[in-house]
mmCIF file with all atom_site columns, C-alpha atoms in Angstrom:
data_model
loop_
_atom_site.group_PDB
_atom_site.id
_atom_site.type_symbol
_atom_site.label_atom_id
_atom_site.label_alt_id
_atom_site.label_comp_id
_atom_site.label_asym_id
_atom_site.label_entity_id
_atom_site.label_seq_id
_atom_site.pdbx_PDB_ins_code
_atom_site.Cartn_x
_atom_site.Cartn_y
_atom_site.Cartn_z
_atom_site.occupancy
_atom_site.B_iso_or_equiv
_atom_site.pdbx_formal_charge
_atom_site.auth_seq_id
_atom_site.auth_comp_id
_atom_site.auth_asym_id
_atom_site.auth_atom_id
_atom_site.pdbx_PDB_model_num
ATOM 1   C CA . UNK A 1 1   ? 2.564   -0.787  19.857  1.00 0.00 ? 1   UNK A CA 1
ATOM 2   C CA . UNK A 1 2   ? 2.791   -0.009  16.109  1.00 0.00 ? 2   UNK A CA 1
ATOM 3   C CA . UNK A 1 3   ? -0.316  0.046   14.478  1.00 0.00 ? 3   UNK A CA 1
ATOM 4   C CA . UNK A 1 4   ? -1.436  0.724   11.106  1.00 0.00 ? 4   UNK A CA 1
ATOM 5   C CA . UNK A 1 5   ? -5.329  -0.443  9.222   1.00 0.00 ? 5   UNK A CA 1
ATOM 6   C CA . UNK A 1 6   ? -6.193  -0.457  5.650   1.00 0.00 ? 6   UNK A CA 1
ATOM 7   C CA . UNK A 1 7   ? -10.351 0.188   4.655   1.00 0.00 ? 7   UNK A CA 1
ATOM 8   C CA . UNK A 1 8   ? -11.671 1.665   2.090   1.00 0.00 ? 8   UNK A CA 1
ATOM 9   C CA . UNK A 1 9   ? -11.710 -1.556  -0.275  1.00 0.00 ? 9   UNK A CA 1
ATOM 10  C CA . UNK A 1 10  ? -14.762 -3.023  -1.519  1.00 0.00 ? 10  UNK A CA 1
ATOM 11  C CA . UNK A 1 11  ? -16.514 -3.372  -4.561  1.00 0.00 ? 11  UNK A CA 1
ATOM 12  C CA . UNK A 1 12  ? -16.461 -1.861  -8.366  1.00 0.00 ? 12  UNK A CA 1
ATOM 13  C CA . UNK A 1 13  ? -16.676 -2.341  -12.118 1.00 0.00 ? 13  UNK A CA 1
ATOM 14  C CA . UNK A 1 14  ? -13.425 -2.801  -14.262 1.00 0.00 ? 14  UNK A CA 1
ATOM 15  C CA . UNK A 1 15  ? -12.369 0.935   -14.976 1.00 0.00 ? 15  UNK A CA 1
ATOM 16  C CA . UNK A 1 16  ? -13.862 1.972   -11.969 1.00 0.00 ? 16  UNK A CA 1
ATOM 17  C CA . UNK A 1 17  ? -11.134 3.828   -8.986  1.00 0.00 ? 17  UNK A CA 1
ATOM 18  C CA . UNK A 1 18  ? -11.107 2.965   -5.343  1.00 0.00 ? 18  UNK A CA 1
ATOM 19  C CA . UNK A 1 19  ? -8.809  4.664   -2.968  1.00 0.00 ? 19  UNK A CA 1
ATOM 20  C CA . UNK A 1 20  ? -7.680  2.999   0.187   1.00 0.00 ? 20  UNK A CA 1
ATOM 21  C CA . UNK A 1 21  ? -6.341  4.377   3.195   1.00 0.00 ? 21  UNK A CA 1
ATOM 22  C CA . UNK A 1 22  ? -3.606  3.102   6.309   1.00 0.00 ? 22  UNK A CA 1
ATOM 23  C CA . UNK A 1 23  ? -4.668  4.720   9.036   1.00 0.00 ? 23  UNK A CA 1
ATOM 24  C CA . UNK A 1 24  ? -1.033  4.157   11.088  1.00 0.00 ? 24  UNK A CA 1
ATOM 25  C CA . UNK A 1 25  ? -0.231  4.506   15.109  1.00 0.00 ? 25  UNK A CA 1
ATOM 26  C CA . UNK A 1 26  ? 3.062   3.960   17.555  1.00 0.00 ? 26  UNK A CA 1
ATOM 27  C CA . UNK A 1 27  ? 5.812   4.877   16.019  1.00 0.00 ? 27  UNK A CA 1
ATOM 28  C CA . UNK A 1 28  ? 7.345   7.476   14.020  1.00 0.00 ? 28  UNK A CA 1
ATOM 29  C CA . UNK A 1 29  ? 5.682   8.469   10.793  1.00 0.00 ? 29  UNK A CA 1
ATOM 30  C CA . UNK A 1 30  ? 8.815   10.439  9.052   1.00 0.00 ? 30  UNK A CA 1
ATOM 31  C CA . UNK A 1 31  ? 10.467  7.565   9.790   1.00 0.00 ? 31  UNK A CA 1
ATOM 32  C CA . UNK A 1 32  ? 9.199   4.524   8.537   1.00 0.00 ? 32  UNK A CA 1
ATOM 33  C CA . UNK A 1 33  ? 8.508   3.454   5.362   1.00 0.00 ? 33  UNK A CA 1
ATOM 34  C CA . UNK A 1 34  ? 5.078   2.789   4.047   1.00 0.00 ? 34  UNK A CA 1
ATOM 35  C CA . UNK A 1 35  ? 3.541   0.287   2.092   1.00 0.00 ? 35  UNK A CA 1
ATOM 36  C CA . UNK A 1 36  ? 1.110   -1.514  -0.020  1.00 0.00 ? 36  UNK A CA 1
ATOM 37  C CA . UNK A 1 37  ? 0.567   -5.066  -0.989  1.00 0.00 ? 37  UNK A CA 1
ATOM 38  C CA . UNK A 1 38  ? -1.617  -7.331  -1.858  1.00 0.00 ? 38  UNK A CA 1
ATOM 39  C CA . UNK A 1 39  ? -2.240  -10.911 -1.687  1.00 0.00 ? 39  UNK A CA 1
ATOM 40  C CA . UNK A 1 40  ? -5.031  -13.011 -4.608  1.00 0.00 ? 40  UNK A CA 1
ATOM 41  C CA . UNK A 1 41  ? -6.730  -16.248 -3.813  1.00 0.00 ? 41  UNK A CA 1
ATOM 42  C CA . UNK A 1 42  ? -3.994  -18.326 -4.396  1.00 0.00 ? 42  UNK A CA 1
ATOM 43  C CA . UNK A 1 43  ? -1.319  -16.471 -5.247  1.00 0.00 ? 43  UNK A CA 1
ATOM 44  C CA . UNK A 1 44  ? 2.086   -15.245 -3.362  1.00 0.00 ? 44  UNK A CA 1
ATOM 45  C CA . UNK A 1 45  ? 1.977   -11.898 -1.414  1.00 0.00 ? 45  UNK A CA 1
ATOM 46  C CA . UNK A 1 46  ? 3.543   -9.071  -4.148  1.00 0.00 ? 46  UNK A CA 1
ATOM 47  C CA . UNK A 1 47  ? 3.747   -5.683  -3.839  1.00 0.00 ? 47  UNK A CA 1
ATOM 48  C CA . UNK A 1 48  ? 1.831   -2.969  -5.011  1.00 0.00 ? 48  UNK A CA 1
ATOM 49  C CA . UNK A 1 49  ? 3.577   0.438   -3.761  1.00 0.00 ? 49  UNK A CA 1
ATOM 50  C CA . UNK A 1 50  ? 5.407   2.449   -1.369  1.00 0.00 ? 50  UNK A CA 1
ATOM 51  C CA . UNK A 1 51  ? 6.454   5.835   0.103   1.00 0.00 ? 51  UNK A CA 1
ATOM 52  C CA . UNK A 1 52  ? 8.968   7.137   2.576   1.00 0.00 ? 52  UNK A CA 1
ATOM 53  C CA . UNK A 1 53  ? 6.911   10.446  4.125   1.00 0.00 ? 53  UNK A CA 1
ATOM 54  C CA . UNK A 1 54  ? 9.854   11.802  5.227   1.00 0.00 ? 54  UNK A CA 1
ATOM 55  C CA . UNK A 1 55  ? 10.877  13.026  1.942   1.00 0.00 ? 55  UNK A CA 1
ATOM 56  C CA . UNK A 1 56  ? 7.877   11.698  -0.877  1.00 0.00 ? 56  UNK A CA 1
ATOM 57  C CA . UNK A 1 57  ? 9.462   9.257   -2.775  1.00 0.00 ? 57  UNK A CA 1
ATOM 58  C CA . UNK A 1 58  ? 7.527   6.705   -3.988  1.00 0.00 ? 58  UNK A CA 1
ATOM 59  C CA . UNK A 1 59  ? 8.144   3.556   -5.467  1.00 0.00 ? 59  UNK A CA 1
ATOM 60  C CA . UNK A 1 60  ? 5.939   0.992   -7.558  1.00 0.00 ? 60  UNK A CA 1
ATOM 61  C CA . UNK A 1 61  ? 4.606   -2.837  -9.154  1.00 0.00 ? 61  UNK A CA 1
ATOM 62  C CA . UNK A 1 62  ? 5.347   -1.743  -13.059 1.00 0.00 ? 62  UNK A CA 1
ATOM 63  C CA . UNK A 1 63  ? 1.926   -3.637  -13.506 1.00 0.00 ? 63  UNK A CA 1
ATOM 64  C CA . UNK A 1 64  ? -0.088  -0.596  -11.606 1.00 0.00 ? 64  UNK A CA 1
ATOM 65  C CA . UNK A 1 65  ? 2.298   2.374   -12.716 1.00 0.00 ? 65  UNK A CA 1
ATOM 66  C CA . UNK A 1 66  ? 0.374   5.395   -13.911 1.00 0.00 ? 66  UNK A CA 1
ATOM 67  C CA . UNK A 1 67  ? -2.650  4.169   -12.976 1.00 0.00 ? 67  UNK A CA 1
ATOM 68  C CA . UNK A 1 68  ? -1.927  3.841   -9.348  1.00 0.00 ? 68  UNK A CA 1
ATOM 69  C CA . UNK A 1 69  ? -0.873  6.557   -6.558  1.00 0.00 ? 69  UNK A CA 1
ATOM 70  C CA . UNK A 1 70  ? -0.050  6.685   -3.609  1.00 0.00 ? 70  UNK A CA 1
ATOM 71  C CA . UNK A 1 71  ? -0.058  9.540   -1.456  1.00 0.00 ? 71  UNK A CA 1
ATOM 72  C CA . UNK A 1 72  ? 0.317   10.712  2.529   1.00 0.00 ? 72  UNK A CA 1
ATOM 73  C CA . UNK A 1 73  ? -0.622  13.131  4.821   1.00 0.00 ? 73  UNK A CA 1
ATOM 74  C CA . UNK A 1 74  ? 1.856   13.386  8.031   1.00 0.00 ? 74  UNK A CA 1
ATOM 75  C CA . UNK A 1 75  ? -0.412  15.620  9.990   1.00 0.00 ? 75  UNK A CA 1
ATOM 76  C CA . UNK A 1 76  ? -2.687  13.166  10.144  1.00 0.00 ? 76  UNK A CA 1
ATOM 77  C CA . UNK A 1 77  ? -0.440  9.392   9.581   1.00 0.00 ? 77  UNK A CA 1
ATOM 78  C CA . UNK A 1 78  ? -2.088  8.217   7.079   1.00 0.00 ? 78  UNK A CA 1
ATOM 79  C CA . UNK A 1 79  ? -1.260  6.998   3.755   1.00 0.00 ? 79  UNK A CA 1
ATOM 80  C CA . UNK A 1 80  ? -3.378  6.300   1.200   1.00 0.00 ? 80  UNK A CA 1
ATOM 81  C CA . UNK A 1 81  ? -3.578  4.968   -2.600  1.00 0.00 ? 81  UNK A CA 1
ATOM 82  C CA . UNK A 1 82  ? -5.563  6.600   -5.203  1.00 0.00 ? 82  UNK A CA 1
ATOM 83  C CA . UNK A 1 83  ? -6.572  3.015   -7.830  1.00 0.00 ? 83  UNK A CA 1
ATOM 84  C CA . UNK A 1 84  ? -7.888  4.616   -11.075 1.00 0.00 ? 84  UNK A CA 1
ATOM 85  C CA . UNK A 1 85  ? -8.316  1.919   -14.353 1.00 0.00 ? 85  UNK A CA 1
ATOM 86  C CA . UNK A 1 86  ? -8.870  -0.908  -11.747 1.00 0.00 ? 86  UNK A CA 1
ATOM 87  C CA . UNK A 1 87  ? -8.900  -3.939  -14.403 1.00 0.00 ? 87  UNK A CA 1
ATOM 88  C CA . UNK A 1 88  ? -10.051 -7.341  -12.536 1.00 0.00 ? 88  UNK A CA 1
ATOM 89  C CA . UNK A 1 89  ? -6.330  -9.123  -11.792 1.00 0.00 ? 89  UNK A CA 1
ATOM 90  C CA . UNK A 1 90  ? -6.109  -6.389  -9.429  1.00 0.00 ? 90  UNK A CA 1
ATOM 91  C CA . UNK A 1 91  ? -8.713  -8.200  -7.182  1.00 0.00 ? 91  UNK A CA 1
ATOM 92  C CA . UNK A 1 92  ? -7.321  -9.353  -3.991  1.00 0.00 ? 92  UNK A CA 1
ATOM 93  C CA . UNK A 1 93  ? -7.104  -8.247  -0.589  1.00 0.00 ? 93  UNK A CA 1
ATOM 94  C CA . UNK A 1 94  ? -4.704  -5.499  0.078   1.00 0.00 ? 94  UNK A CA 1
ATOM 95  C CA . UNK A 1 95  ? -2.797  -4.723  3.459   1.00 0.00 ? 95  UNK A CA 1
ATOM 96  C CA . UNK A 1 96  ? -0.689  -1.694  4.538   1.00 0.00 ? 96  UNK A CA 1
ATOM 97  C CA . UNK A 1 97  ? 2.393   -2.156  6.013   1.00 0.00 ? 97  UNK A CA 1
ATOM 98  C CA . UNK A 1 98  ? 5.354   -0.503  7.818   1.00 0.00 ? 98  UNK A CA 1
ATOM 99  C CA . UNK A 1 99  ? 9.462   -1.108  8.170   1.00 0.00 ? 99  UNK A CA 1
ATOM 100 C CA . UNK A 1 100 ? 11.977  1.706   9.920   1.00 0.00 ? 100 UNK A CA 1
ATOM 101 C CA . UNK A 1 101 ? 13.786  3.605   7.130   1.00 0.00 ? 101 UNK A CA 1
ATOM 102 C CA . UNK A 1 102 ? 13.132  4.978   3.945   1.00 0.00 ? 102 UNK A CA 1
ATOM 103 C CA . UNK A 1 103 ? 10.754  3.543   0.689   1.00 0.00 ? 103 UNK A CA 1
ATOM 104 C CA . UNK A 1 104 ? 12.622  2.027   -2.374  1.00 0.00 ? 104 UNK A CA 1
ATOM 105 C CA . UNK A 1 105 ? 12.240  0.012   -5.017  1.00 0.00 ? 105 UNK A CA 1
ATOM 106 C CA . UNK A 1 106 ? 13.191  -3.375  -3.182  1.00 0.00 ? 106 UNK A CA 1
ATOM 107 C CA . UNK A 1 107 ? 9.896   -3.271  -1.298  1.00 0.00 ? 107 UNK A CA 1
ATOM 108 C CA . UNK A 1 108 ? 8.009   -3.102  -3.925  1.00 0.00 ? 108 UNK A CA 1
ATOM 109 C CA . UNK A 1 109 ? 9.694   -6.221  -5.553  1.00 0.00 ? 109 UNK A CA 1
ATOM 110 C CA . UNK A 1 110 ? 9.209   -8.476  -2.718  1.00 0.00 ? 110 UNK A CA 1
ATOM 111 C CA . UNK A 1 111 ? 6.273   -9.833  -1.420  1.00 0.00 ? 111 UNK A CA 1
ATOM 112 C CA . UNK A 1 112 ? 7.785   -9.279  2.750   1.00 0.00 ? 112 UNK A CA 1
ATOM 113 C CA . UNK A 1 113 ? 10.713  -7.231  4.030   1.00 0.00 ? 113 UNK A CA 1
ATOM 114 C CA . UNK A 1 114 ? 8.081   -4.898  6.019   1.00 0.00 ? 114 UNK A CA 1
ATOM 115 C CA . UNK A 1 115 ? 8.279   -5.577  9.684   1.00 0.00 ? 115 UNK A CA 1
ATOM 116 C CA . UNK A 1 116 ? 4.763   -4.416  10.688  1.00 0.00 ? 116 UNK A CA 1
ATOM 117 C CA . UNK A 1 117 ? 1.932   -4.961  9.063   1.00 0.00 ? 117 UNK A CA 1
ATOM 118 C CA . UNK A 1 118 ? -2.053  -4.670  9.391   1.00 0.00 ? 118 UNK A CA 1
ATOM 119 C CA . UNK A 1 119 ? -4.538  -6.185  8.449   1.00 0.00 ? 119 UNK A CA 1
ATOM 120 C CA . UNK A 1 120 ? -5.887  -6.033  4.903   1.00 0.00 ? 120 UNK A CA 1
ATOM 121 C CA . UNK A 1 121 ? -9.151  -4.453  2.952   1.00 0.00 ? 121 UNK A CA 1
ATOM 122 C CA . UNK A 1 122 ? -10.626 -6.960  0.439   1.00 0.00 ? 122 UNK A CA 1
ATOM 123 C CA . UNK A 1 123 ? -10.683 -4.504  -3.489  1.00 0.00 ? 123 UNK A CA 1
ATOM 124 C CA . UNK A 1 124 ? -12.597 -7.060  -5.775  1.00 0.00 ? 124 UNK A CA 1
ATOM 125 C CA . UNK A 1 125 ? -13.295 -5.738  -9.408  1.00 0.00 ? 125 UNK A CA 1
ATOM 126 C CA . UNK A 1 126 ? -15.563 -7.127  -11.386 1.00 0.00 ? 126 UNK A CA 1
ATOM 127 C CA . UNK A 1 127 ? -15.049 -7.601  -15.676 1.00 0.00 ? 127 UNK A CA 1
#
């Protein structure tokens, strides 16, 4: 059974940093694209970033480029999202998700598309 567990959310002031973690299990990590998505109250879910753990290729939404960094630890089956220079508009519930195959811009361009989803972690950025 595929399981994804996001953690690391919290309350931070604008300009601050947080690192989210996604613990993955139940599948061959190298065969999957892992992505981060977010959903703010009253808004649709949107793609933030995704990674192919097999080759390390990464993709980002324009809104987070230069501020967020996705990475993976293949030995631990973990994916991280380092979020710097946080803005109030980054406040949302963040989810990690997985889909068989390689990561691509397509996943980031949409708020859906991945097959497996974990429960989210809340990020609140105060102004």
